mmCIF file of C-alpha atoms in Angstrom:
data_model
loop_
_atom_site.group_PDB
_atom_site.id
_atom_site.type_symbol
_atom_site.label_atom_id
_atom_site.label_comp_id
_atom_site.label_asym_id
_atom_site.label_seq_id
_atom_site.Cartn_x
_atom_site.Cartn_y
_atom_site.Cartn_z
ATOM 1 C CA MET A 220 79.422 135.888 42.631
ATOM 2 C CA PRO A 221 76.264 137.858 43.408
ATOM 3 C CA GLU A 222 76.132 140.696 40.946
ATOM 4 C CA LEU A 223 73.955 143.968 40.947
ATOM 5 C CA PRO A 224 70.618 142.020 39.956
ATOM 6 C CA GLU A 225 71.209 139.538 42.746
ATOM 7 C CA VAL A 226 72.009 142.219 45.281
ATOM 8 C CA GLU A 227 69.065 144.297 44.161
ATOM 9 C CA THR A 228 66.851 141.273 44.535
ATOM 10 C CA THR A 229 68.263 140.657 48.024
ATOM 11 C CA LYS A 230 67.450 144.261 48.914
ATOM 12 C CA THR A 231 63.832 143.792 47.941
ATOM 13 C CA SER A 232 63.603 140.457 49.684
ATOM 14 C CA LEU A 233 64.443 142.226 53.007
ATOM 15 C CA SER A 234 61.308 144.313 52.962
ATOM 16 C CA PRO A 235 59.381 142.056 55.302
ATOM 17 C CA LEU A 236 61.882 143.010 58.026
ATOM 18 C CA LEU A 237 61.256 146.706 57.680
ATOM 19 C CA GLY A 238 59.981 148.255 60.803
ATOM 20 C CA GLN A 239 61.067 145.294 62.927
ATOM 21 C CA GLN A 240 63.195 145.692 65.978
ATOM 22 C CA VAL A 241 66.591 143.999 66.596
ATOM 23 C CA VAL A 242 66.286 142.222 69.821
ATOM 24 C CA ASP A 243 69.498 139.981 69.689
ATOM 25 C CA LEU A 244 72.583 139.555 67.570
ATOM 26 C CA LYS A 245 75.353 136.909 67.575
ATOM 27 C CA VAL A 246 78.560 136.770 65.669
ATOM 28 C CA PHE A 247 79.895 133.495 65.081
ATOM 29 C CA GLN A 248 82.829 134.175 62.734
ATOM 30 C CA PRO A 249 84.001 137.673 62.502
ATOM 31 C CA LYS A 250 86.945 137.126 60.044
ATOM 32 C CA LEU A 251 85.542 137.894 56.644
ATOM 33 C CA ARG A 252 87.216 140.011 53.948
ATOM 34 C CA TRP A 253 87.378 142.641 56.691
ATOM 35 C CA SER A 254 86.707 141.736 60.337
ATOM 36 C CA MET A 255 83.264 142.495 61.537
ATOM 37 C CA PRO A 256 83.178 145.331 64.143
ATOM 38 C CA ASP A 257 83.318 144.081 67.699
ATOM 39 C CA ASP A 258 80.423 146.285 68.584
ATOM 40 C CA LEU A 259 77.698 145.184 66.349
ATOM 41 C CA ASP A 260 75.545 144.454 69.329
ATOM 42 C CA LYS A 261 74.855 148.204 69.409
ATOM 43 C CA LEU A 262 72.077 147.405 66.729
ATOM 44 C CA VAL A 263 69.997 145.905 69.495
ATOM 45 C CA ASN A 264 66.989 148.080 70.220
ATOM 46 C CA HIS A 265 67.046 149.635 66.732
ATOM 47 C CA THR A 266 64.453 149.068 64.014
ATOM 48 C CA LEU A 267 65.333 148.462 60.423
ATOM 49 C CA ALA A 268 64.046 151.680 58.813
ATOM 50 C CA SER A 269 65.177 151.109 55.140
ATOM 51 C CA VAL A 270 67.406 149.195 52.821
ATOM 52 C CA GLU A 271 69.474 150.761 50.020
ATOM 53 C CA ARG A 272 71.857 149.397 47.302
ATOM 54 C CA ARG A 273 74.958 151.117 45.946
ATOM 55 C CA ALA A 274 76.734 149.122 43.272
ATOM 56 C CA LYS A 275 76.966 145.651 44.957
ATOM 57 C CA TYR A 276 76.805 146.957 48.505
ATOM 58 C CA LEU A 277 73.624 146.834 50.642
ATOM 59 C CA ILE A 278 73.149 149.785 53.097
ATOM 60 C CA LEU A 279 70.714 148.803 56.120
ATOM 61 C CA ASN A 280 69.579 151.777 57.881
ATOM 62 C CA PHE A 281 68.529 151.503 61.529
ATOM 63 C CA LEU A 282 66.672 153.821 63.849
ATOM 64 C CA PRO A 283 66.913 153.688 67.615
ATOM 65 C CA VAL A 284 64.088 152.659 69.939
ATOM 66 C CA ALA A 285 64.030 154.659 73.120
ATOM 67 C CA PRO A 286 63.413 152.285 76.045
ATOM 68 C CA ASN A 287 60.741 153.137 78.581
ATOM 69 C CA ASN A 288 61.573 154.637 81.968
ATOM 70 C CA VAL A 289 65.187 155.111 81.086
ATOM 71 C CA ASP A 290 67.240 158.297 81.371
ATOM 72 C CA THR A 291 67.838 159.111 77.703
ATOM 73 C CA ALA A 292 70.512 161.791 78.627
ATOM 74 C CA ASN A 293 72.664 158.884 79.959
ATOM 75 C CA GLN A 294 71.873 156.634 76.970
ATOM 76 C CA ALA A 295 73.257 158.878 74.089
ATOM 77 C CA ASP A 296 75.470 156.266 72.508
ATOM 78 C CA THR A 297 72.484 153.796 72.270
ATOM 79 C CA LEU A 298 70.068 156.299 70.746
ATOM 80 C CA VAL A 299 71.780 157.145 67.561
ATOM 81 C CA SER A 300 70.920 155.987 64.041
ATOM 82 C CA ARG A 301 73.167 153.215 62.775
ATOM 83 C CA GLN A 302 74.005 151.903 59.227
ATOM 84 C CA LEU A 303 75.398 148.621 58.099
ATOM 85 C CA LEU A 304 77.419 148.281 54.929
ATOM 86 C CA ILE A 305 77.262 144.707 53.650
ATOM 87 C CA HIS A 306 78.850 143.112 50.701
ATOM 88 C CA LEU A 307 77.964 139.497 49.625
ATOM 89 C CA GLY A 308 81.545 138.770 48.358
ATOM 90 C CA MET A 309 81.868 135.540 46.156
ATOM 91 C CA SER A 310 79.265 133.321 47.958
ATOM 92 C CA GLY A 311 77.418 135.414 50.503
ATOM 93 C CA SER A 312 73.717 135.649 51.067
ATOM 94 C CA LEU A 313 71.266 137.085 53.634
ATOM 95 C CA GLN A 314 68.642 134.411 54.534
ATOM 96 C CA GLN A 315 65.565 134.895 56.699
ATOM 97 C CA HIS A 316 64.463 132.039 58.931
ATOM 98 C CA SER A 317 61.880 131.561 61.582
ATOM 99 C CA TYR A 318 62.998 131.997 65.316
ATOM 100 C CA GLY A 319 64.851 129.111 66.728
ATOM 101 C CA THR A 320 66.326 127.930 63.352
ATOM 102 C CA GLU A 321 69.745 126.250 64.025
ATOM 103 C CA LYS A 322 72.792 127.940 62.787
ATOM 104 C CA ARG A 323 74.158 126.259 59.753
ATOM 105 C CA LYS A 324 77.800 125.804 58.776
ATOM 106 C CA HIS A 325 79.035 129.092 57.339
ATOM 107 C CA ASP A 326 76.316 131.199 59.056
ATOM 108 C CA HIS A 327 78.691 133.929 60.409
ATOM 109 C CA LEU A 328 76.166 136.426 61.785
ATOM 110 C CA VAL A 329 72.509 135.978 63.067
ATOM 111 C CA ILE A 330 70.304 138.999 63.830
ATOM 112 C CA VAL A 331 67.053 138.356 65.561
ATOM 113 C CA PHE A 332 64.190 140.674 64.789
ATOM 114 C CA ASN A 333 60.826 141.172 66.565
ATOM 115 C CA ASP A 334 57.716 142.410 64.757
ATOM 116 C CA ALA A 335 54.700 144.272 66.035
ATOM 117 C CA ASP A 336 52.920 140.992 66.845
ATOM 118 C CA ASN A 337 55.838 139.926 68.922
ATOM 119 C CA THR A 338 56.920 137.364 66.470
ATOM 120 C CA LYS A 339 60.577 136.795 66.006
ATOM 121 C CA TYR A 340 62.595 136.132 62.842
ATOM 122 C CA GLN A 341 66.102 135.472 62.241
ATOM 123 C CA LEU A 342 68.327 137.000 59.506
ATOM 124 C CA HIS A 343 71.474 134.913 58.719
ATOM 125 C CA TYR A 344 74.534 136.137 56.981
ATOM 126 C CA HIS A 345 75.763 133.056 55.109
ATOM 127 C CA ASP A 346 79.082 133.040 53.320
ATOM 128 C CA PRO A 347 81.098 129.793 52.773
ATOM 129 C CA ARG A 348 84.094 131.508 51.079
ATOM 130 C CA ARG A 349 84.120 134.410 53.557
ATOM 131 C CA PHE A 350 84.976 137.124 50.886
ATOM 132 C CA GLY A 351 82.039 139.312 51.992
ATOM 133 C CA SER A 352 81.884 142.017 54.661
ATOM 134 C CA VAL A 353 79.612 143.322 57.335
ATOM 135 C CA LEU A 354 80.799 146.783 58.443
ATOM 136 C CA TRP A 355 79.665 150.074 59.877
ATOM 137 C CA TYR A 356 78.791 152.392 57.006
ATOM 138 C CA GLN A 357 80.506 155.511 58.525
ATOM 139 C CA ASP A 358 83.821 153.631 58.882
ATOM 140 C CA TYR A 359 84.156 152.408 55.299
ATOM 141 C CA SER A 360 81.918 154.296 52.967
ATOM 142 C CA ALA A 361 84.459 156.712 51.709
ATOM 143 C CA LYS A 362 87.049 154.004 51.077
ATOM 144 C CA LEU A 363 84.506 151.523 49.268
ATOM 145 C CA LEU A 364 81.969 153.811 47.689
ATOM 146 C CA ASP A 365 83.393 157.217 46.795
ATOM 147 C CA HIS A 366 85.355 156.075 43.795
ATOM 148 C CA LEU A 367 82.435 154.142 42.124
ATOM 149 C CA GLY A 368 80.990 155.088 38.793
ATOM 150 C CA PRO A 369 77.285 155.751 37.962
ATOM 151 C CA GLU A 370 74.558 153.143 38.436
ATOM 152 C CA PRO A 371 73.661 151.339 35.156
ATOM 153 C CA LEU A 372 69.982 151.915 35.382
ATOM 154 C CA SER A 373 70.274 155.575 36.307
ATOM 155 C CA ASP A 374 70.001 158.718 34.122
ATOM 156 C CA GLN A 375 73.652 159.226 34.649
ATOM 157 C CA PHE A 376 74.698 156.209 32.651
ATOM 158 C CA THR A 377 74.160 157.192 29.011
ATOM 159 C CA ALA A 378 75.704 156.772 25.637
ATOM 160 C CA ASP A 379 77.048 160.250 25.857
ATOM 161 C CA TYR A 380 78.767 159.494 29.131
ATOM 162 C CA LEU A 381 80.358 156.177 27.988
ATOM 163 C CA TYR A 382 81.363 157.420 24.441
ATOM 164 C CA HIS A 383 83.075 160.463 25.680
ATOM 165 C CA LEU A 384 84.672 158.738 28.642
ATOM 166 C CA ILE A 385 86.189 156.214 26.140
ATOM 167 C CA GLN A 386 87.178 158.842 23.697
ATOM 168 C CA ARG A 387 88.629 161.147 26.536
ATOM 169 C CA THR A 388 86.701 164.162 25.456
ATOM 170 C CA ASN A 389 85.626 166.970 27.573
ATOM 171 C CA LEU A 390 82.088 165.886 27.923
ATOM 172 C CA ALA A 391 83.201 163.095 30.137
ATOM 173 C CA ASP A 392 84.375 165.406 32.771
ATOM 174 C CA LYS A 393 80.773 166.625 33.242
ATOM 175 C CA HIS A 394 79.787 163.199 34.357
ATOM 176 C CA LYS A 395 82.689 162.580 36.720
ATOM 177 C CA SER A 396 83.501 164.784 39.762
ATOM 178 C CA ASN A 397 87.139 163.541 39.789
ATOM 179 C CA LYS A 398 88.922 163.234 36.404
ATOM 180 C CA SER A 399 91.574 160.952 37.946
ATOM 181 C CA THR A 400 88.903 158.281 37.834
ATOM 182 C CA ILE A 401 88.836 158.439 34.012
ATOM 183 C CA ASP A 402 92.489 158.188 33.843
ATOM 184 C CA LYS A 403 92.524 155.124 36.032
ATOM 185 C CA VAL A 404 90.420 153.021 33.685
ATOM 186 C CA GLY A 405 92.291 154.140 30.568
ATOM 187 C CA ASN A 406 95.623 153.291 29.282
ATOM 188 C CA LYS A 407 97.402 153.270 32.693
ATOM 189 C CA ALA A 408 98.510 156.931 32.306
ATOM 190 C CA LYS A 409 100.864 157.818 35.134
ATOM 191 C CA SER A 410 99.541 161.402 35.468
ATOM 192 C CA PRO A 411 96.497 163.270 34.335
ATOM 193 C CA ARG A 412 98.897 165.832 32.962
ATOM 194 C CA SER A 413 100.612 163.396 30.764
ATOM 195 C CA PRO A 414 99.772 163.552 27.027
ATOM 196 C CA LYS A 415 99.003 159.836 27.135
ATOM 197 C CA SER A 416 96.147 160.483 29.568
ATOM 198 C CA GLN A 417 94.263 162.312 26.727
ATOM 199 C CA GLN A 418 94.378 159.485 24.357
ATOM 200 C CA PRO A 419 91.263 157.403 23.744
ATOM 201 C CA ILE A 420 90.970 154.158 25.774
ATOM 202 C CA THR A 421 92.121 151.173 23.732
ATOM 203 C CA ARG A 422 91.462 148.398 26.108
ATOM 204 C CA PRO A 423 88.752 145.823 25.191
ATOM 205 C CA ILE A 424 85.341 147.114 25.569
ATOM 206 C CA LYS A 425 84.215 144.151 27.866
ATOM 207 C CA SER A 426 86.936 145.175 30.326
ATOM 208 C CA ILE A 427 85.782 148.776 30.257
ATOM 209 C CA ILE A 428 82.151 148.082 30.984
ATOM 210 C CA MET A 429 83.158 145.830 33.863
ATOM 211 C CA GLU A 430 85.246 148.487 35.549
ATOM 212 C CA GLN A 431 83.406 149.705 38.608
ATOM 213 C CA GLN A 432 84.856 153.237 38.149
ATOM 214 C CA VAL A 433 83.240 153.493 34.817
ATOM 215 C CA VAL A 434 79.749 151.846 35.617
ATOM 216 C CA VAL A 435 78.913 149.700 38.551
ATOM 217 C CA GLY A 436 77.370 146.318 38.654
ATOM 218 C CA VAL A 437 77.986 145.094 35.101
ATOM 219 C CA GLY A 438 79.355 141.678 36.093
ATOM 220 C CA ASN A 439 80.670 138.962 33.724
ATOM 221 C CA ILE A 440 77.330 137.409 32.897
ATOM 222 C CA TYR A 441 75.589 140.665 32.050
ATOM 223 C CA ALA A 442 78.591 142.103 30.124
ATOM 224 C CA THR A 443 78.826 138.935 28.007
ATOM 225 C CA GLU A 444 75.024 138.916 27.374
ATOM 226 C CA SER A 445 74.809 142.692 26.541
ATOM 227 C CA LEU A 446 77.744 142.498 24.083
ATOM 228 C CA TYR A 447 76.208 139.490 22.329
ATOM 229 C CA LEU A 448 72.902 141.265 21.974
ATOM 230 C CA SER A 449 74.734 144.440 20.621
ATOM 231 C CA GLY A 450 76.743 142.435 18.016
ATOM 232 C CA ILE A 451 80.038 143.706 19.473
ATOM 233 C CA HIS A 452 83.082 141.289 19.965
ATOM 234 C CA PRO A 453 84.194 141.432 23.534
ATOM 235 C CA ALA A 454 87.824 142.133 22.610
ATOM 236 C CA THR A 455 87.034 145.098 20.334
ATOM 237 C CA PRO A 456 89.282 148.003 21.297
ATOM 238 C CA ALA A 457 86.859 150.454 23.139
ATOM 239 C CA HIS A 458 87.890 153.493 21.066
ATOM 240 C CA GLN A 459 87.044 151.812 17.748
ATOM 241 C CA LEU A 460 83.158 151.694 18.571
ATOM 242 C CA SER A 461 81.084 154.348 17.026
ATOM 243 C CA TYR A 462 78.694 156.440 19.062
ATOM 244 C CA GLU A 463 75.840 154.393 17.503
ATOM 245 C CA GLN A 464 77.364 151.157 18.708
ATOM 246 C CA ILE A 465 77.914 152.511 22.215
ATOM 247 C CA ALA A 466 74.255 153.737 22.276
ATOM 248 C CA ILE A 467 73.104 150.155 21.399
ATOM 249 C CA LEU A 468 75.322 148.649 24.037
ATOM 250 C CA VAL A 469 74.238 151.034 26.865
ATOM 251 C CA GLY A 470 70.528 150.220 25.860
ATOM 252 C CA HIS A 471 71.191 146.511 26.167
ATOM 253 C CA ILE A 472 73.029 146.742 29.435
ATOM 254 C CA LYS A 473 70.018 148.525 30.910
ATOM 255 C CA VAL A 474 67.465 146.007 29.387
ATOM 256 C CA ILE A 475 69.570 143.019 30.593
ATOM 257 C CA LEU A 476 70.029 144.243 34.069
ATOM 258 C CA GLN A 477 66.378 145.005 34.383
ATOM 259 C CA LYS A 478 65.305 141.691 33.095
ATOM 260 C CA ALA A 479 67.694 139.924 35.446
ATOM 261 C CA ILE A 480 66.258 141.902 38.455
ATOM 262 C CA GLU A 481 62.713 141.029 37.334
ATOM 263 C CA LEU A 482 63.764 137.331 37.180
ATOM 264 C CA GLY A 483 65.421 137.346 40.720
ATOM 265 C CA GLY A 484 68.888 137.393 39.362
ATOM 266 C CA SER A 485 71.071 134.326 38.308
ATOM 267 C CA THR A 486 71.628 131.229 40.533
ATOM 268 C CA LEU A 487 74.539 129.642 39.027
ATOM 269 C CA ARG A 488 75.685 127.969 42.396
ATOM 270 C CA ASP A 489 73.846 128.411 45.600
ATOM 271 C CA PHE A 490 72.680 131.977 45.544
ATOM 272 C CA THR A 491 69.392 132.620 47.266
ATOM 273 C CA VAL A 492 67.699 135.805 48.645
ATOM 274 C CA ALA A 493 66.382 136.243 52.139
ATOM 275 C CA SER A 494 63.179 134.305 51.457
ATOM 276 C CA GLY A 495 65.262 131.323 50.187
ATOM 277 C CA GLN A 496 64.123 131.711 46.624
ATOM 278 C CA THR A 497 66.565 131.307 43.737
ATOM 279 C CA GLY A 498 66.965 133.527 40.580
ATOM 280 C CA TYR A 499 65.844 132.347 37.114
ATOM 281 C CA PHE A 500 67.739 134.642 34.695
ATOM 282 C CA GLN A 501 70.233 131.846 33.962
ATOM 283 C CA HIS A 502 67.537 130.090 32.024
ATOM 284 C CA THR A 503 67.470 132.944 29.513
ATOM 285 C CA LEU A 504 71.204 133.078 28.788
ATOM 286 C CA ASN A 505 72.086 133.425 25.148
ATOM 287 C CA VAL A 506 75.892 132.835 25.219
ATOM 288 C CA TYR A 507 77.248 132.871 28.828
ATOM 289 C CA GLY A 508 78.552 129.405 29.741
ATOM 290 C CA ARG A 509 77.489 127.822 26.418
ATOM 291 C CA GLN A 510 80.894 127.739 24.700
ATOM 292 C CA GLY A 511 81.004 124.940 22.083
ATOM 293 C CA GLU A 512 77.242 125.100 21.618
ATOM 294 C CA ALA A 513 75.427 126.574 18.590
ATOM 295 C CA CYS A 514 74.415 130.240 18.423
ATOM 296 C CA ILE A 515 70.627 130.464 18.914
ATOM 297 C CA HIS A 516 70.515 132.950 15.940
ATOM 298 C CA CYS A 517 72.874 131.640 13.292
ATOM 299 C CA GLU A 518 73.998 128.176 14.599
ATOM 300 C CA THR A 519 77.718 129.056 14.487
ATOM 301 C CA THR A 520 79.548 127.400 17.250
ATOM 302 C CA LEU A 521 80.183 129.716 20.193
ATOM 303 C CA GLU A 522 83.761 130.349 21.134
ATOM 304 C CA ASN A 523 85.539 131.492 24.347
ATOM 305 C CA ILE A 524 88.310 133.836 25.028
ATOM 306 C CA LYS A 525 89.741 135.049 28.222
ATOM 307 C CA LEU A 526 89.856 138.820 28.967
ATOM 308 C CA ASN A 527 91.483 139.865 32.296
ATOM 309 C CA GLY A 528 91.240 136.256 33.383
ATOM 310 C CA ARG A 529 87.422 136.036 32.803
ATOM 311 C CA ALA A 530 85.670 133.872 30.304
ATOM 312 C CA SER A 531 84.201 135.777 27.380
ATOM 313 C CA VAL A 532 81.919 133.617 25.222
ATOM 314 C CA TYR A 533 80.902 135.077 21.839
ATOM 315 C CA CYS A 534 79.582 134.207 18.461
ATOM 316 C CA PRO A 535 82.256 134.699 15.678
ATOM 317 C CA HIS A 536 79.429 135.312 13.182
ATOM 318 C CA CYS A 537 77.110 137.624 15.137
ATOM 319 C CA GLN A 538 80.011 139.394 16.916
ATOM 320 C CA PRO A 539 82.905 139.788 14.332
ATOM 321 C CA ILE A 540 86.056 141.396 15.381
ATOM 322 C CA THR A 541 86.903 144.380 13.322
#
């Protein structure tokens, strides 16, 4: 599954298309996780102005191009800014091709761009498993984005924030606009007014840092690697970690994600960015996917447990359970 580094890398790889005008668009398979809107052709005669990322979503911002010799008063619906909200799901990718490239199997959307030199390019949305989505931002942003936690590389994701959220102390409220979010990731309290809702979070720390309501984009690979570097067993009850341990973990999460972005993400199956390049972070993995092999630091055999159905590889010596 493309995680935050892969999505950030995809965002960067789309930069050659900035300023280019959409001149054609074809939908071949609209049925993804949610069906594509049936009016995506409204993007024609719009230029790609910018690309943003929120969590694992891409936001493509388009500005209208006013046609010559046309009464703009009667073209109000075509002369508005538009935004696409794209999620790559389990197996999706956005791939740039030269004009005239044949559609491949699992290419569900092709957008044709024209640059200032009148050279055309094609952007293909490719998704074999069809768990991704291509939607209008204004229709789904509240449902899909409003509940998300802070970005891990932002100033909002700090040791103070994570420690006090886990311990359910008042400082956590300063970092969350809606306290119910904190309750949702805790011990499944039924109501914020319930005494249980004020108890520290006892779930495994790995599960907590992978919660999108706590912090976005820390997927299984990056959670596993960060916990290893921090010397924290993935099944450690979150409330048992000291502030110092949380600070070390937050620091490693930031370093690991930044490194993964610099290396183009992780290509474990067939992930590529728009240019067709693959990521290289998988070549630096310390523990993820290496169960049964020797720890690179102490040579203890790496073990694997499942937490919430996800593989969690760790070193029994470097990451002891307390």
